[in-house]
Amino acid sequence: MVNAIQVIAIDGPSASGKGTVAQLVAEKLGFHYLDSGALYRIVALAAQQKNIAWDNAEALGELAKKLNINFKNGEIFLGNDRITELVRSEEISRGASEVAIHPQVRNALFDLQQSFRKAPGLVADGRDMGSVVFTDAKLKIFLTASVEVRAERRYKQPIGKNTIHKGLGANYAQILHDLQLRDTRDGQRRTSPLIQTPDAVLLDTSNRTIDEAVEFVLNEYNKKLHKNVLSH
Ligand code: C5P
């Protein structure tokens, strides 16, 4: 059945800026926003709190099915606990990419991700939004930047309204190394690896500002909408 609610899928590697771009595009269009990476981060954090190892696929799958996750005003809650900054630590970033390799975890999060598809539309950011979760997305963007540019951005990145670095205590070289490891893990895992599907539009932000990237996505989306009108 065709789902009339439009989705813009924005996939790409860690720290490419896709989260910021996706949120701004959602804001401009009045669409909902799904930060799918946050879900994997929450699984890693919840597992750590419950002493479940990040390689225990079965237990992680069960845990992921039962999580009580809430996104409210830019904050993330697990049960009653506000975990917005906790899930952004470098340790949990690594944990997220470790728990994300397990099909049990990915399957458990599939329906939850789809439930974000609500009128008037959704901008979803992650690794497999266009390739697996929202294969019928109106627009698929593969947003990337060189690993050096991404490491520099993450190094300087504040969290939310605070000025805490995502890489709290980490230096540039360490962040670069972690990003390279995560790129390899995300790109080479067997289930839902990070890939640019043939129907996705490439957006390299190495030499673009955030505003330019947002403009690019909105333009591409308008082109898709226009194309539909013409072909009817
Ligand atoms: O996007 P973010 O860096 O927050 O994602 C954290 C981790 O979650 C990624 O490194 C990736 O391993 C995993 N992830 C995923 N599929 C998604 C979103 C994130 O595997 N759709």
PDB file of C-alpha atoms and ligand atoms in Angstrom:
ATOM      1  CA  MET A   1       0.000   0.000   0.000  1.00  0.00           C
ATOM      2  CA  VAL A   2       1.301   3.456  -0.853  1.00  0.00           C
ATOM      3  CA  ASN A   3       1.889   5.644   2.170  1.00  0.00           C
ATOM      4  CA  ALA A   4       0.893   9.206   1.300  1.00  0.00           C
ATOM      5  CA  ILE A   5       2.940  10.749   4.095  1.00  0.00           C
ATOM      6  CA  GLN A   6       6.159  12.038   2.573  1.00  0.00           C
ATOM      7  CA  VAL A   7       9.558  11.107   3.933  1.00  0.00           C
ATOM      8  CA  ILE A   8      12.903  12.738   3.284  1.00  0.00           C
ATOM      9  CA  ALA A   9      15.649  10.253   4.174  1.00  0.00           C
ATOM     10  CA  ILE A  10      19.060  11.703   4.995  1.00  0.00           C
ATOM     11  CA  ASP A  11      21.764   9.091   5.483  1.00  0.00           C
ATOM     12  CA  GLY A  12      25.466   9.457   5.949  1.00  0.00           C
ATOM     13  CA  PRO A  13      28.478   8.789   8.163  1.00  0.00           C
ATOM     14  CA  SER A  14      28.994  10.035  11.720  1.00  0.00           C
ATOM     15  CA  ALA A  15      29.483  13.741  12.251  1.00  0.00           C
ATOM     16  CA  SER A  16      28.685  14.635   8.653  1.00  0.00           C
ATOM     17  CA  GLY A  17      26.268  17.301   9.858  1.00  0.00           C
ATOM     18  CA  LYS A  18      23.221  15.371   8.720  1.00  0.00           C
ATOM     19  CA  GLY A  19      21.482  15.780  12.095  1.00  0.00           C
ATOM     20  CA  THR A  20      21.679  19.561  11.967  1.00  0.00           C
ATOM     21  CA  VAL A  21      20.704  19.693   8.300  1.00  0.00           C
ATOM     22  CA  ALA A  22      17.815  17.238   8.806  1.00  0.00           C
ATOM     23  CA  GLN A  23      16.432  19.202  11.766  1.00  0.00           C
ATOM     24  CA  LEU A  24      16.555  22.489   9.872  1.00  0.00           C
ATOM     25  CA  VAL A  25      14.884  20.967   6.811  1.00  0.00           C
ATOM     26  CA  ALA A  26      12.162  19.522   9.066  1.00  0.00           C
ATOM     27  CA  GLU A  27      11.677  22.935  10.676  1.00  0.00           C
ATOM     28  CA  LYS A  28      11.395  24.715   7.315  1.00  0.00           C
ATOM     29  CA  LEU A  29       8.831  22.240   6.016  1.00  0.00           C
ATOM     30  CA  GLY A  30       6.969  21.853   9.320  1.00  0.00           C
ATOM     31  CA  PHE A  31       7.761  18.126   9.203  1.00  0.00           C
ATOM     32  CA  HIS A  32       8.474  15.732  12.073  1.00  0.00           C
ATOM     33  CA  TYR A  33      12.054  14.692  12.686  1.00  0.00           C
ATOM     34  CA  LEU A  34      13.539  11.295  13.496  1.00  0.00           C
ATOM     35  CA  ASP A  35      17.090  11.025  14.840  1.00  0.00           C
ATOM     36  CA  SER A  36      17.461   7.281  14.376  1.00  0.00           C
ATOM     37  CA  GLY A  37      21.053   7.303  15.656  1.00  0.00           C
ATOM     38  CA  ALA A  38      19.713   8.410  19.037  1.00  0.00           C
ATOM     39  CA  LEU A  39      17.769   5.133  19.250  1.00  0.00           C
ATOM     40  CA  TYR A  40      20.955   3.081  18.846  1.00  0.00           C
ATOM     41  CA  ARG A  41      22.689   5.337  21.353  1.00  0.00           C
ATOM     42  CA  ILE A  42      19.848   4.776  23.835  1.00  0.00           C
ATOM     43  CA  VAL A  43      20.114   1.002  23.418  1.00  0.00           C
ATOM     44  CA  ALA A  44      23.867   1.209  24.149  1.00  0.00           C
ATOM     45  CA  LEU A  45      23.291   3.378  27.233  1.00  0.00           C
ATOM     46  CA  ALA A  46      20.400   1.274  28.580  1.00  0.00           C
ATOM     47  CA  ALA A  47      22.505  -1.873  28.098  1.00  0.00           C
ATOM     48  CA  GLN A  48      25.392  -0.324  29.975  1.00  0.00           C
ATOM     49  CA  GLN A  49      23.080   0.624  32.839  1.00  0.00           C
ATOM     50  CA  LYS A  50      21.752  -2.944  32.984  1.00  0.00           C
ATOM     51  CA  ASN A  51      25.156  -4.578  32.636  1.00  0.00           C
ATOM     52  CA  ILE A  52      24.273  -6.124  29.283  1.00  0.00           C
ATOM     53  CA  ALA A  53      27.345  -6.462  27.059  1.00  0.00           C
ATOM     54  CA  TRP A  54      27.275  -4.676  23.679  1.00  0.00           C
ATOM     55  CA  ASP A  55      27.924  -8.001  21.942  1.00  0.00           C
ATOM     56  CA  ASN A  56      25.041  -9.853  23.601  1.00  0.00           C
ATOM     57  CA  ALA A  57      22.735  -9.730  20.561  1.00  0.00           C
ATOM     58  CA  GLU A  58      19.773 -11.620  22.033  1.00  0.00           C
ATOM     59  CA  ALA A  59      19.618  -9.676  25.289  1.00  0.00           C
ATOM     60  CA  LEU A  60      20.070  -6.371  23.421  1.00  0.00           C
ATOM     61  CA  GLY A  61      17.223  -7.248  21.057  1.00  0.00           C
ATOM     62  CA  GLU A  62      14.918  -7.928  23.999  1.00  0.00           C
ATOM     63  CA  LEU A  63      16.020  -4.736  25.713  1.00  0.00           C
ATOM     64  CA  ALA A  64      15.444  -2.647  22.549  1.00  0.00           C
ATOM     65  CA  LYS A  65      11.850  -3.930  22.283  1.00  0.00           C
ATOM     66  CA  LYS A  66      10.990  -2.683  25.766  1.00  0.00           C
ATOM     67  CA  LEU A  67      12.587   0.745  25.902  1.00  0.00           C
ATOM     68  CA  ASN A  68      10.447   3.645  27.040  1.00  0.00           C
ATOM     69  CA  ILE A  69      11.904   6.424  24.891  1.00  0.00           C
ATOM     70  CA  ASN A  70      10.599   9.970  24.623  1.00  0.00           C
ATOM     71  CA  PHE A  71      11.781  12.922  22.571  1.00  0.00           C
ATOM     72  CA  LYS A  72      10.510  16.243  23.941  1.00  0.00           C
ATOM     73  CA  ASN A  73      11.622  19.772  23.008  1.00  0.00           C
ATOM     74  CA  GLY A  74      15.030  18.648  21.854  1.00  0.00           C
ATOM     75  CA  GLU A  75      15.571  16.542  24.980  1.00  0.00           C
ATOM     76  CA  ILE A  76      15.761  12.740  25.172  1.00  0.00           C
ATOM     77  CA  PHE A  77      14.190  10.761  28.012  1.00  0.00           C
ATOM     78  CA  LEU A  78      14.632   7.120  28.918  1.00  0.00           C
ATOM     79  CA  GLY A  79      11.788   6.392  31.320  1.00  0.00           C
ATOM     80  CA  ASN A  80      11.869   9.462  33.575  1.00  0.00           C
ATOM     81  CA  ASP A  81      15.578  10.128  33.141  1.00  0.00           C
ATOM     82  CA  ARG A  82      16.816  12.951  30.950  1.00  0.00           C
ATOM     83  CA  ILE A  83      19.695  11.463  28.966  1.00  0.00           C
ATOM     84  CA  THR A  84      20.269  14.098  26.253  1.00  0.00           C
ATOM     85  CA  GLU A  85      23.958  14.636  27.004  1.00  0.00           C
ATOM     86  CA  LEU A  86      24.680  11.133  28.316  1.00  0.00           C
ATOM     87  CA  VAL A  87      23.945   9.514  24.948  1.00  0.00           C
ATOM     88  CA  ARG A  88      26.349  11.894  23.186  1.00  0.00           C
ATOM     89  CA  SER A  89      29.531  10.801  24.965  1.00  0.00           C
ATOM     90  CA  GLU A  90      32.275   9.239  22.863  1.00  0.00           C
ATOM     91  CA  GLU A  91      31.877   5.991  24.812  1.00  0.00           C
ATOM     92  CA  ILE A  92      28.179   5.712  23.969  1.00  0.00           C
ATOM     93  CA  SER A  93      28.901   6.755  20.362  1.00  0.00           C
ATOM     94  CA  ARG A  94      31.161   3.713  20.132  1.00  0.00           C
ATOM     95  CA  GLY A  95      28.596   1.555  21.930  1.00  0.00           C
ATOM     96  CA  ALA A  96      25.859   2.649  19.520  1.00  0.00           C
ATOM     97  CA  SER A  97      27.850   1.508  16.516  1.00  0.00           C
ATOM     98  CA  GLU A  98      28.587  -1.794  18.288  1.00  0.00           C
ATOM     99  CA  VAL A  99      24.975  -2.588  19.220  1.00  0.00           C
ATOM    100  CA  ALA A 100      23.851  -1.474  15.730  1.00  0.00           C
ATOM    101  CA  ILE A 101      25.535  -4.432  14.045  1.00  0.00           C
ATOM    102  CA  HIS A 102      23.015  -6.906  15.530  1.00  0.00           C
ATOM    103  CA  PRO A 103      19.947  -7.739  13.395  1.00  0.00           C
ATOM    104  CA  GLN A 104      18.029  -8.378  16.657  1.00  0.00           C
ATOM    105  CA  VAL A 105      18.518  -4.748  17.645  1.00  0.00           C
ATOM    106  CA  ARG A 106      17.757  -3.368  14.175  1.00  0.00           C
ATOM    107  CA  ASN A 107      14.565  -5.427  13.908  1.00  0.00           C
ATOM    108  CA  ALA A 108      13.446  -4.346  17.365  1.00  0.00           C
ATOM    109  CA  LEU A 109      13.823  -0.678  16.373  1.00  0.00           C
ATOM    110  CA  PHE A 110      12.203  -0.991  12.933  1.00  0.00           C
ATOM    111  CA  ASP A 111       8.550  -0.454  13.938  1.00  0.00           C
ATOM    112  CA  LEU A 112       9.475   2.256  16.399  1.00  0.00           C
ATOM    113  CA  GLN A 113      11.195   4.177  13.586  1.00  0.00           C
ATOM    114  CA  GLN A 114       8.225   3.747  11.261  1.00  0.00           C
ATOM    115  CA  SER A 115       5.887   5.117  13.927  1.00  0.00           C
ATOM    116  CA  PHE A 116       7.544   8.537  13.461  1.00  0.00           C
ATOM    117  CA  ARG A 117       5.962   8.773   9.994  1.00  0.00           C
ATOM    118  CA  LYS A 118       3.143  11.179  10.690  1.00  0.00           C
ATOM    119  CA  ALA A 119       1.429  13.936   8.720  1.00  0.00           C
ATOM    120  CA  PRO A 120       2.415  16.311   7.272  1.00  0.00           C
ATOM    121  CA  GLY A 121       5.749  14.518   6.726  1.00  0.00           C
ATOM    122  CA  LEU A 122       8.981  13.238   8.202  1.00  0.00           C
ATOM    123  CA  VAL A 123      12.659  13.990   7.843  1.00  0.00           C
ATOM    124  CA  ALA A 124      14.572  10.927   9.029  1.00  0.00           C
ATOM    125  CA  ASP A 125      18.318  10.873   9.568  1.00  0.00           C
ATOM    126  CA  GLY A 126      20.561   7.853  10.025  1.00  0.00           C
ATOM    127  CA  ARG A 127      22.414   5.194   8.054  1.00  0.00           C
ATOM    128  CA  ASP A 128      19.639   3.067   6.538  1.00  0.00           C
ATOM    129  CA  MET A 129      16.672   5.425   6.348  1.00  0.00           C
ATOM    130  CA  GLY A 130      16.559   5.320   2.546  1.00  0.00           C
ATOM    131  CA  SER A 131      17.919   1.807   2.060  1.00  0.00           C
ATOM    132  CA  VAL A 132      15.855  -0.143   4.640  1.00  0.00           C
ATOM    133  CA  VAL A 133      13.429   1.738   6.886  1.00  0.00           C
ATOM    134  CA  PHE A 134      11.794   4.182   4.449  1.00  0.00           C
ATOM    135  CA  THR A 135      12.567   2.656   1.065  1.00  0.00           C
ATOM    136  CA  ASP A 136       9.682   4.626  -0.507  1.00  0.00           C
ATOM    137  CA  ALA A 137      11.030   7.997   0.700  1.00  0.00           C
ATOM    138  CA  LYS A 138      10.200  10.822  -1.689  1.00  0.00           C
ATOM    139  CA  LEU A 139      13.766  12.076  -1.487  1.00  0.00           C
ATOM    140  CA  LYS A 140      16.899  10.225  -0.414  1.00  0.00           C
ATOM    141  CA  ILE A 141      20.035  12.179   0.362  1.00  0.00           C
ATOM    142  CA  PHE A 142      23.449  10.688   1.035  1.00  0.00           C
ATOM    143  CA  LEU A 143      25.139  13.395   3.070  1.00  0.00           C
ATOM    144  CA  THR A 144      28.841  13.111   3.656  1.00  0.00           C
ATOM    145  CA  ALA A 145      32.084  15.034   4.221  1.00  0.00           C
ATOM    146  CA  SER A 146      35.731  14.040   4.395  1.00  0.00           C
ATOM    147  CA  VAL A 147      36.692  12.262   7.615  1.00  0.00           C
ATOM    148  CA  GLU A 148      39.095  15.089   8.560  1.00  0.00           C
ATOM    149  CA  VAL A 149      36.373  17.712   8.208  1.00  0.00           C
ATOM    150  CA  ARG A 150      33.976  15.564  10.229  1.00  0.00           C
ATOM    151  CA  ALA A 151      36.519  15.014  13.023  1.00  0.00           C
ATOM    152  CA  GLU A 152      37.131  18.755  13.208  1.00  0.00           C
ATOM    153  CA  ARG A 153      33.396  19.461  13.363  1.00  0.00           C
ATOM    154  CA  ARG A 154      32.818  16.929  16.099  1.00  0.00           C
ATOM    155  CA  TYR A 155      35.765  18.267  18.050  1.00  0.00           C
ATOM    156  CA  LYS A 156      34.226  21.735  18.022  1.00  0.00           C
ATOM    157  CA  GLN A 157      30.620  20.630  18.378  1.00  0.00           C
ATOM    158  CA  PRO A 158      28.675  21.827  21.391  1.00  0.00           C
ATOM    159  CA  ILE A 159      25.758  19.789  22.687  1.00  0.00           C
ATOM    160  CA  GLY A 160      22.382  21.479  22.682  1.00  0.00           C
ATOM    161  CA  LYS A 161      22.414  24.757  24.540  1.00  0.00           C
ATOM    162  CA  ASN A 162      25.450  23.830  26.610  1.00  0.00           C
ATOM    163  CA  THR A 163      29.010  24.092  25.479  1.00  0.00           C
ATOM    164  CA  ILE A 164      30.056  20.578  26.388  1.00  0.00           C
ATOM    165  CA  HIS A 165      32.035  18.826  23.648  1.00  0.00           C
ATOM    166  CA  LYS A 166      30.649  15.602  22.294  1.00  0.00           C
ATOM    167  CA  GLY A 167      34.158  14.278  22.711  1.00  0.00           C
ATOM    168  CA  LEU A 168      34.380  15.292  26.334  1.00  0.00           C
ATOM    169  CA  GLY A 169      38.046  15.003  27.219  1.00  0.00           C
ATOM    170  CA  ALA A 170      38.912  13.597  23.822  1.00  0.00           C
ATOM    171  CA  ASN A 171      41.443  15.203  21.521  1.00  0.00           C
ATOM    172  CA  TYR A 172      41.257  15.653  17.774  1.00  0.00           C
ATOM    173  CA  ALA A 173      43.471  12.681  16.935  1.00  0.00           C
ATOM    174  CA  GLN A 174      41.394  10.382  19.119  1.00  0.00           C
ATOM    175  CA  ILE A 175      38.129  11.604  17.559  1.00  0.00           C
ATOM    176  CA  LEU A 176      39.554  11.120  14.055  1.00  0.00           C
ATOM    177  CA  HIS A 177      40.619   7.590  14.954  1.00  0.00           C
ATOM    178  CA  ASP A 178      37.203   6.761  16.487  1.00  0.00           C
ATOM    179  CA  LEU A 179      35.390   8.123  13.429  1.00  0.00           C
ATOM    180  CA  GLN A 180      37.512   6.004  11.103  1.00  0.00           C
ATOM    181  CA  LEU A 181      36.740   2.909  13.173  1.00  0.00           C
ATOM    182  CA  ARG A 182      33.038   3.725  13.210  1.00  0.00           C
ATOM    183  CA  ASP A 183      32.997   4.379   9.445  1.00  0.00           C
ATOM    184  CA  THR A 184      34.500   0.956   8.873  1.00  0.00           C
ATOM    185  CA  ARG A 185      32.069  -0.752  11.262  1.00  0.00           C
ATOM    186  CA  ASP A 186      29.006   1.052   9.835  1.00  0.00           C
ATOM    187  CA  GLY A 187      30.043   0.487   6.232  1.00  0.00           C
ATOM    188  CA  GLN A 188      31.061  -3.141   6.487  1.00  0.00           C
ATOM    189  CA  ARG A 189      28.505  -4.709   8.823  1.00  0.00           C
ATOM    190  CA  ARG A 190      26.339  -7.403   7.304  1.00  0.00           C
ATOM    191  CA  THR A 191      22.948  -5.980   8.278  1.00  0.00           C
ATOM    192  CA  SER A 192      21.965  -2.604   6.838  1.00  0.00           C
ATOM    193  CA  PRO A 193      25.445  -1.255   6.139  1.00  0.00           C
ATOM    194  CA  LEU A 194      25.831   2.427   5.364  1.00  0.00           C
ATOM    195  CA  ILE A 195      25.599   2.619   1.571  1.00  0.00           C
ATOM    196  CA  GLN A 196      24.595   5.185  -0.980  1.00  0.00           C
ATOM    197  CA  THR A 197      21.658   3.638  -2.830  1.00  0.00           C
ATOM    198  CA  PRO A 198      21.420   4.344  -6.582  1.00  0.00           C
ATOM    199  CA  ASP A 199      18.329   6.509  -6.031  1.00  0.00           C
ATOM    200  CA  ALA A 200      20.015   8.722  -3.407  1.00  0.00           C
ATOM    201  CA  VAL A 201      21.378  12.173  -4.219  1.00  0.00           C
ATOM    202  CA  LEU A 202      24.947  12.787  -3.036  1.00  0.00           C
ATOM    203  CA  LEU A 203      25.540  15.872  -0.923  1.00  0.00           C
ATOM    204  CA  ASP A 204      29.184  16.442   0.074  1.00  0.00           C
ATOM    205  CA  THR A 205      29.298  19.132   2.753  1.00  0.00           C
ATOM    206  CA  SER A 206      33.107  19.325   3.104  1.00  0.00           C
ATOM    207  CA  ASN A 207      33.056  22.761   1.492  1.00  0.00           C
ATOM    208  CA  ARG A 208      29.490  23.827   2.183  1.00  0.00           C
ATOM    209  CA  THR A 209      27.921  25.691   5.035  1.00  0.00           C
ATOM    210  CA  ILE A 210      24.936  24.265   6.872  1.00  0.00           C
ATOM    211  CA  ASP A 211      22.637  26.831   5.231  1.00  0.00           C
ATOM    212  CA  GLU A 212      23.870  25.796   1.785  1.00  0.00           C
ATOM    213  CA  ALA A 213      23.280  22.126   2.603  1.00  0.00           C
ATOM    214  CA  VAL A 214      19.735  22.869   3.831  1.00  0.00           C
ATOM    215  CA  GLU A 215      19.058  24.887   0.683  1.00  0.00           C
ATOM    216  CA  PHE A 216      20.314  21.987  -1.439  1.00  0.00           C
ATOM    217  CA  VAL A 217      17.973  19.478   0.247  1.00  0.00           C
ATOM    218  CA  LEU A 218      14.955  21.792  -0.032  1.00  0.00           C
ATOM    219  CA  ASN A 219      15.718  22.353  -3.729  1.00  0.00           C
ATOM    220  CA  GLU A 220      15.986  18.638  -4.407  1.00  0.00           C
ATOM    221  CA  TYR A 221      12.722  18.057  -2.566  1.00  0.00           C
ATOM    222  CA  ASN A 222      10.957  20.736  -4.596  1.00  0.00           C
ATOM    223  CA  LYS A 223      12.299  19.191  -7.789  1.00  0.00           C
ATOM    224  CA  LYS A 224      10.821  15.810  -6.763  1.00  0.00           C
ATOM    225  CA  LEU A 225       7.457  17.337  -5.953  1.00  0.00           C
ATOM    226  CA  HIS A 226       7.451  19.277  -9.221  1.00  0.00           C
ATOM    227  CA  LYS A 227       8.378  16.178 -11.216  1.00  0.00           C
ATOM    228  CA  ASN A 228       5.367  14.377  -9.751  1.00  0.00           C
ATOM    229  CA  VAL A 229       2.988  17.165 -10.697  1.00  0.00           C
ATOM    230  CA  LEU A 230       4.317  17.180 -14.275  1.00  0.00           C
ATOM    231  CA  SER A 231       4.045  13.422 -14.650  1.00  0.00           C
ATOM    232  CA  HIS A 232       0.398  13.320 -13.574  1.00  0.00           C
TER     233      HIS A 232
HETATM  234  O1  C5P B   1      23.926   9.147  13.843  1.00  0.00           O
HETATM  235  P1  C5P B   1      24.646   8.787  15.105  1.00  0.00           P
HETATM  236  O2  C5P B   1      26.114   9.088  15.065  1.00  0.00           O
HETATM  237  O3  C5P B   1      23.983   9.346  16.312  1.00  0.00           O
HETATM  238  O4  C5P B   1      24.504   7.193  15.225  1.00  0.00           O
HETATM  239  C1  C5P B   1      25.181   6.465  16.210  1.00  0.00           C
HETATM  240  C2  C5P B   1      25.443   5.055  15.677  1.00  0.00           C
HETATM  241  O5  C5P B   1      24.200   4.377  15.509  1.00  0.00           O
HETATM  242  C3  C5P B   1      26.137   5.009  14.320  1.00  0.00           C
HETATM  243  O6  C5P B   1      27.529   4.967  14.418  1.00  0.00           O
HETATM  244  C4  C5P B   1      25.588   3.744  13.682  1.00  0.00           C
HETATM  245  O7  C5P B   1      26.392   2.647  14.008  1.00  0.00           O
HETATM  246  C5  C5P B   1      24.249   3.541  14.354  1.00  0.00           C
HETATM  247  N1  C5P B   1      23.134   3.840  13.478  1.00  0.00           N
HETATM  248  C6  C5P B   1      22.684   2.863  12.625  1.00  0.00           C
HETATM  249  N2  C5P B   1      21.587   3.075  11.852  1.00  0.00           N
HETATM  250  C7  C5P B   1      20.951   4.241  11.874  1.00  0.00           C
HETATM  251  C8  C5P B   1      21.403   5.283  12.714  1.00  0.00           C
HETATM  252  C9  C5P B   1      22.512   5.053  13.496  1.00  0.00           C
HETATM  253  O8  C5P B   1      23.265   1.794  12.573  1.00  0.00           O
HETATM  254  N3  C5P B   1      19.871   4.408  11.102  1.00  0.00           N
END
